[in-house]
Amino acid sequence: MKIKYDYCKISPDKNKYVVEYGHNTYKGYTLSSPIKVADRAFSTEKKAIRFAKKSYRLNA
């Protein structure tokens, strides 16, 4: 079973793009600050966006 995360943020950092993902809601309630589960780094913005759209619900 694949877990879907409802928080995703892409941010540039030096020579890479970091995709942070986690949870923005808990039991139907919106959290004041999202819970970050993990992050992944990519060399290009295109790869970062593709990963975010494929694996997680990107709200952009």
mmCIF file of N, CA and C in Angstrom:
data_model
loop_
_atom_site.group_PDB
_atom_site.id
_atom_site.type_symbol
_atom_site.label_atom_id
_atom_site.label_comp_id
_atom_site.label_asym_id
_atom_site.label_seq_id
_atom_site.Cartn_x
_atom_site.Cartn_y
_atom_site.Cartn_z
ATOM 1 N N MET A 1 0.840 -1.176 0.000
ATOM 2 C CA MET A 1 0.000 0.000 0.000
ATOM 3 C C MET A 1 0.886 1.240 0.000
ATOM 4 N N LYS A 2 0.635 2.125 -0.946
ATOM 5 C CA LYS A 2 1.423 3.335 -1.060
ATOM 6 C C LYS A 2 0.754 4.467 -0.286
ATOM 7 N N ILE A 3 1.517 5.157 0.532
ATOM 8 C CA ILE A 3 0.995 6.264 1.323
ATOM 9 C C ILE A 3 0.994 7.527 0.473
ATOM 10 N N LYS A 4 -0.124 8.245 0.490
ATOM 11 C CA LYS A 4 -0.215 9.523 -0.216
ATOM 12 C C LYS A 4 -0.013 10.650 0.790
ATOM 13 N N TYR A 5 0.861 11.568 0.447
ATOM 14 C CA TYR A 5 1.121 12.720 1.295
ATOM 15 C C TYR A 5 0.404 13.929 0.717
ATOM 16 N N ASP A 6 -0.106 14.803 1.571
ATOM 17 C CA ASP A 6 -0.827 15.966 1.082
ATOM 18 C C ASP A 6 -0.033 17.262 1.222
ATOM 19 N N TYR A 7 1.245 17.150 1.552
ATOM 20 C CA TYR A 7 2.118 18.319 1.614
ATOM 21 C C TYR A 7 3.338 18.050 0.749
ATOM 22 N N CYS A 8 3.632 18.967 -0.152
ATOM 23 C CA CYS A 8 4.796 18.816 -1.017
ATOM 24 C C CYS A 8 5.334 20.200 -1.340
ATOM 25 N N LYS A 9 6.646 20.372 -1.197
ATOM 26 C CA LYS A 9 7.266 21.665 -1.459
ATOM 27 C C LYS A 9 8.566 21.433 -2.214
ATOM 28 N N ILE A 10 8.756 22.188 -3.298
ATOM 29 C CA ILE A 10 9.994 22.113 -4.071
ATOM 30 C C ILE A 10 10.751 23.407 -3.847
ATOM 31 N N SER A 11 12.008 23.295 -3.413
ATOM 32 C CA SER A 11 12.805 24.495 -3.184
ATOM 33 C C SER A 11 14.206 24.318 -3.758
ATOM 34 N N PRO A 12 14.710 25.354 -4.454
ATOM 35 C CA PRO A 12 16.070 25.279 -4.992
ATOM 36 C C PRO A 12 17.090 25.452 -3.867
ATOM 37 N N ASP A 13 18.177 24.694 -3.941
ATOM 38 C CA ASP A 13 19.227 24.766 -2.934
ATOM 39 C C ASP A 13 20.561 24.517 -3.620
ATOM 40 N N LYS A 14 21.359 25.573 -3.775
ATOM 41 C CA LYS A 14 22.659 25.525 -4.461
ATOM 42 C C LYS A 14 22.515 24.908 -5.843
ATOM 43 N N ASN A 15 23.054 23.756 -6.122
ATOM 44 C CA ASN A 15 22.987 23.142 -7.453
ATOM 45 C C ASN A 15 22.004 21.984 -7.512
ATOM 46 N N LYS A 16 20.972 22.031 -6.669
ATOM 47 C CA LYS A 16 19.993 20.945 -6.656
ATOM 48 C C LYS A 16 18.625 21.485 -6.271
ATOM 49 N N TYR A 17 17.602 20.677 -6.471
ATOM 50 C CA TYR A 17 16.227 21.003 -6.093
ATOM 51 C C TYR A 17 15.774 19.975 -5.070
ATOM 52 N N VAL A 18 15.271 20.451 -3.952
ATOM 53 C CA VAL A 18 14.869 19.573 -2.860
ATOM 54 C C VAL A 18 13.345 19.483 -2.823
ATOM 55 N N VAL A 19 12.838 18.250 -2.832
ATOM 56 C CA VAL A 19 11.402 17.997 -2.721
ATOM 57 C C VAL A 19 11.145 17.503 -1.302
ATOM 58 N N GLU A 20 10.411 18.309 -0.528
ATOM 59 C CA GLU A 20 10.025 17.923 0.826
ATOM 60 C C GLU A 20 8.570 17.473 0.791
ATOM 61 N N TYR A 21 8.263 16.401 1.492
ATOM 62 C CA TYR A 21 6.880 15.932 1.505
ATOM 63 C C TYR A 21 6.501 15.440 2.890
ATOM 64 N N GLY A 22 5.198 15.474 3.148
ATOM 65 C CA GLY A 22 4.705 15.070 4.450
ATOM 66 C C GLY A 22 3.200 15.206 4.534
ATOM 67 N N HIS A 23 2.718 15.485 5.744
ATOM 68 C CA HIS A 23 1.278 15.566 5.994
ATOM 69 C C HIS A 23 0.892 16.985 6.404
ATOM 70 N N ASN A 24 -0.198 17.474 5.817
ATOM 71 C CA ASN A 24 -0.724 18.798 6.133
ATOM 72 C C ASN A 24 -2.040 18.691 6.899
ATOM 73 N N THR A 25 -2.617 17.486 6.927
ATOM 74 C CA THR A 25 -3.864 17.264 7.661
ATOM 75 C C THR A 25 -3.729 16.024 8.543
ATOM 76 N N TYR A 26 -4.535 15.976 9.586
ATOM 77 C CA TYR A 26 -4.560 14.823 10.482
ATOM 78 C C TYR A 26 -5.999 14.609 10.922
ATOM 79 N N LYS A 27 -6.548 13.440 10.581
ATOM 80 C CA LYS A 27 -7.930 13.076 10.919
ATOM 81 C C LYS A 27 -8.920 14.159 10.495
ATOM 82 N N GLY A 28 -8.693 14.726 9.308
ATOM 83 C CA GLY A 28 -9.612 15.721 8.771
ATOM 84 C C GLY A 28 -9.340 17.153 9.195
ATOM 85 N N TYR A 29 -8.400 17.365 10.099
ATOM 86 C CA TYR A 29 -8.081 18.709 10.570
ATOM 87 C C TYR A 29 -6.809 19.210 9.890
ATOM 88 N N THR A 30 -6.802 20.484 9.514
ATOM 89 C CA THR A 30 -5.621 21.084 8.908
ATOM 90 C C THR A 30 -4.652 21.490 10.008
ATOM 91 N N LEU A 31 -3.395 21.111 9.860
ATOM 92 C CA LEU A 31 -2.371 21.439 10.847
ATOM 93 C C LEU A 31 -1.838 22.844 10.602
ATOM 94 N N SER A 32 -1.419 23.520 11.674
ATOM 95 C CA SER A 32 -0.888 24.877 11.523
ATOM 96 C C SER A 32 0.442 24.871 10.783
ATOM 97 N N SER A 33 1.255 23.863 11.021
ATOM 98 C CA SER A 33 2.490 23.695 10.255
ATOM 99 C C SER A 33 2.570 22.232 9.824
ATOM 100 N N PRO A 34 2.910 21.977 8.567
ATOM 101 C CA PRO A 34 2.923 20.598 8.069
ATOM 102 C C PRO A 34 3.997 19.741 8.740
ATOM 103 N N ILE A 35 3.721 18.457 8.810
ATOM 104 C CA ILE A 35 4.673 17.497 9.362
ATOM 105 C C ILE A 35 5.509 16.956 8.210
ATOM 106 N N LYS A 36 6.796 17.254 8.223
ATOM 107 C CA LYS A 36 7.691 16.801 7.160
ATOM 108 C C LYS A 36 8.103 15.360 7.439
ATOM 109 N N VAL A 37 7.904 14.494 6.450
ATOM 110 C CA VAL A 37 8.252 13.086 6.594
ATOM 111 C C VAL A 37 9.665 12.839 6.072
ATOM 112 N N ALA A 38 9.953 13.348 4.876
ATOM 113 C CA ALA A 38 11.267 13.130 4.278
ATOM 114 C C ALA A 38 11.492 14.137 3.158
ATOM 115 N N ASP A 39 12.673 14.074 2.562
ATOM 116 C CA ASP A 39 12.960 14.906 1.405
ATOM 117 C C ASP A 39 13.884 14.156 0.456
ATOM 118 N N ARG A 40 13.864 14.591 -0.807
ATOM 119 C CA ARG A 40 14.740 14.017 -1.828
ATOM 120 C C ARG A 40 15.322 15.151 -2.636
ATOM 121 N N ALA A 41 16.552 14.983 -3.099
ATOM 122 C CA ALA A 41 17.228 16.013 -3.880
ATOM 123 C C ALA A 41 17.390 15.545 -5.325
ATOM 124 N N PHE A 42 17.210 16.484 -6.259
ATOM 125 C CA PHE A 42 17.349 16.207 -7.686
ATOM 126 C C PHE A 42 18.232 17.268 -8.322
ATOM 127 N N SER A 43 18.887 16.910 -9.412
ATOM 128 C CA SER A 43 19.814 17.821 -10.075
ATOM 129 C C SER A 43 19.105 18.872 -10.918
ATOM 130 N N THR A 44 17.903 18.583 -11.410
ATOM 131 C CA THR A 44 17.168 19.544 -12.234
ATOM 132 C C THR A 44 15.756 19.741 -11.690
ATOM 133 N N GLU A 45 15.187 20.893 -12.015
ATOM 134 C CA GLU A 45 13.827 21.196 -11.580
ATOM 135 C C GLU A 45 12.819 20.271 -12.251
ATOM 136 N N LYS A 46 13.076 19.916 -13.493
ATOM 137 C CA LYS A 46 12.172 19.032 -14.235
ATOM 138 C C LYS A 46 12.035 17.677 -13.542
ATOM 139 N N LYS A 47 13.155 17.113 -13.095
ATOM 140 C CA LYS A 47 13.123 15.825 -12.395
ATOM 141 C C LYS A 47 12.384 15.945 -11.065
ATOM 142 N N ALA A 48 12.585 17.058 -10.366
ATOM 143 C CA ALA A 48 11.923 17.266 -9.080
ATOM 144 C C ALA A 48 10.410 17.351 -9.250
ATOM 145 N N ILE A 49 9.964 18.088 -10.268
ATOM 146 C CA ILE A 49 8.525 18.228 -10.516
ATOM 147 C C ILE A 49 7.922 16.900 -10.940
ATOM 148 N N ARG A 50 8.627 16.157 -11.779
ATOM 149 C CA ARG A 50 8.133 14.851 -12.226
ATOM 150 C C ARG A 50 7.961 13.911 -11.034
ATOM 151 N N PHE A 51 8.929 13.891 -10.121
ATOM 152 C CA PHE A 51 8.841 13.046 -8.932
ATOM 153 C C PHE A 51 7.650 13.455 -8.064
ATOM 154 N N ALA A 52 7.483 14.756 -7.864
ATOM 155 C CA ALA A 52 6.396 15.242 -7.011
ATOM 156 C C ALA A 52 5.031 14.914 -7.602
ATOM 157 N N LYS A 53 4.866 15.094 -8.900
ATOM 158 C CA LYS A 53 3.582 14.808 -9.539
ATOM 159 C C LYS A 53 3.285 13.319 -9.595
ATOM 160 N N LYS A 54 4.310 12.512 -9.808
ATOM 161 C CA LYS A 54 4.115 11.071 -9.952
ATOM 162 C C LYS A 54 3.796 10.403 -8.615
ATOM 163 N N SER A 55 4.523 10.769 -7.596
ATOM 164 C CA SER A 55 4.420 10.058 -6.329
ATOM 165 C C SER A 55 3.487 10.696 -5.312
ATOM 166 N N TYR A 56 3.287 11.987 -5.410
ATOM 167 C CA TYR A 56 2.539 12.693 -4.376
ATOM 168 C C TYR A 56 1.615 13.713 -5.009
ATOM 169 N N ARG A 57 0.643 14.152 -4.268
ATOM 170 C CA ARG A 57 -0.291 15.163 -4.754
ATOM 171 C C ARG A 57 0.359 16.528 -4.621
ATOM 172 N N LEU A 58 0.813 17.084 -5.729
ATOM 173 C CA LEU A 58 1.483 18.381 -5.723
ATOM 174 C C LEU A 58 0.444 19.487 -5.796
ATOM 175 N N ASN A 59 0.414 20.341 -4.799
ATOM 176 C CA ASN A 59 -0.520 21.470 -4.777
ATOM 177 C C ASN A 59 0.223 22.721 -5.198
ATOM 178 N N ALA A 60 0.375 22.912 -6.503
ATOM 179 C CA ALA A 60 1.114 24.082 -6.984
ATOM 180 C C ALA A 60 0.333 24.814 -8.037
#
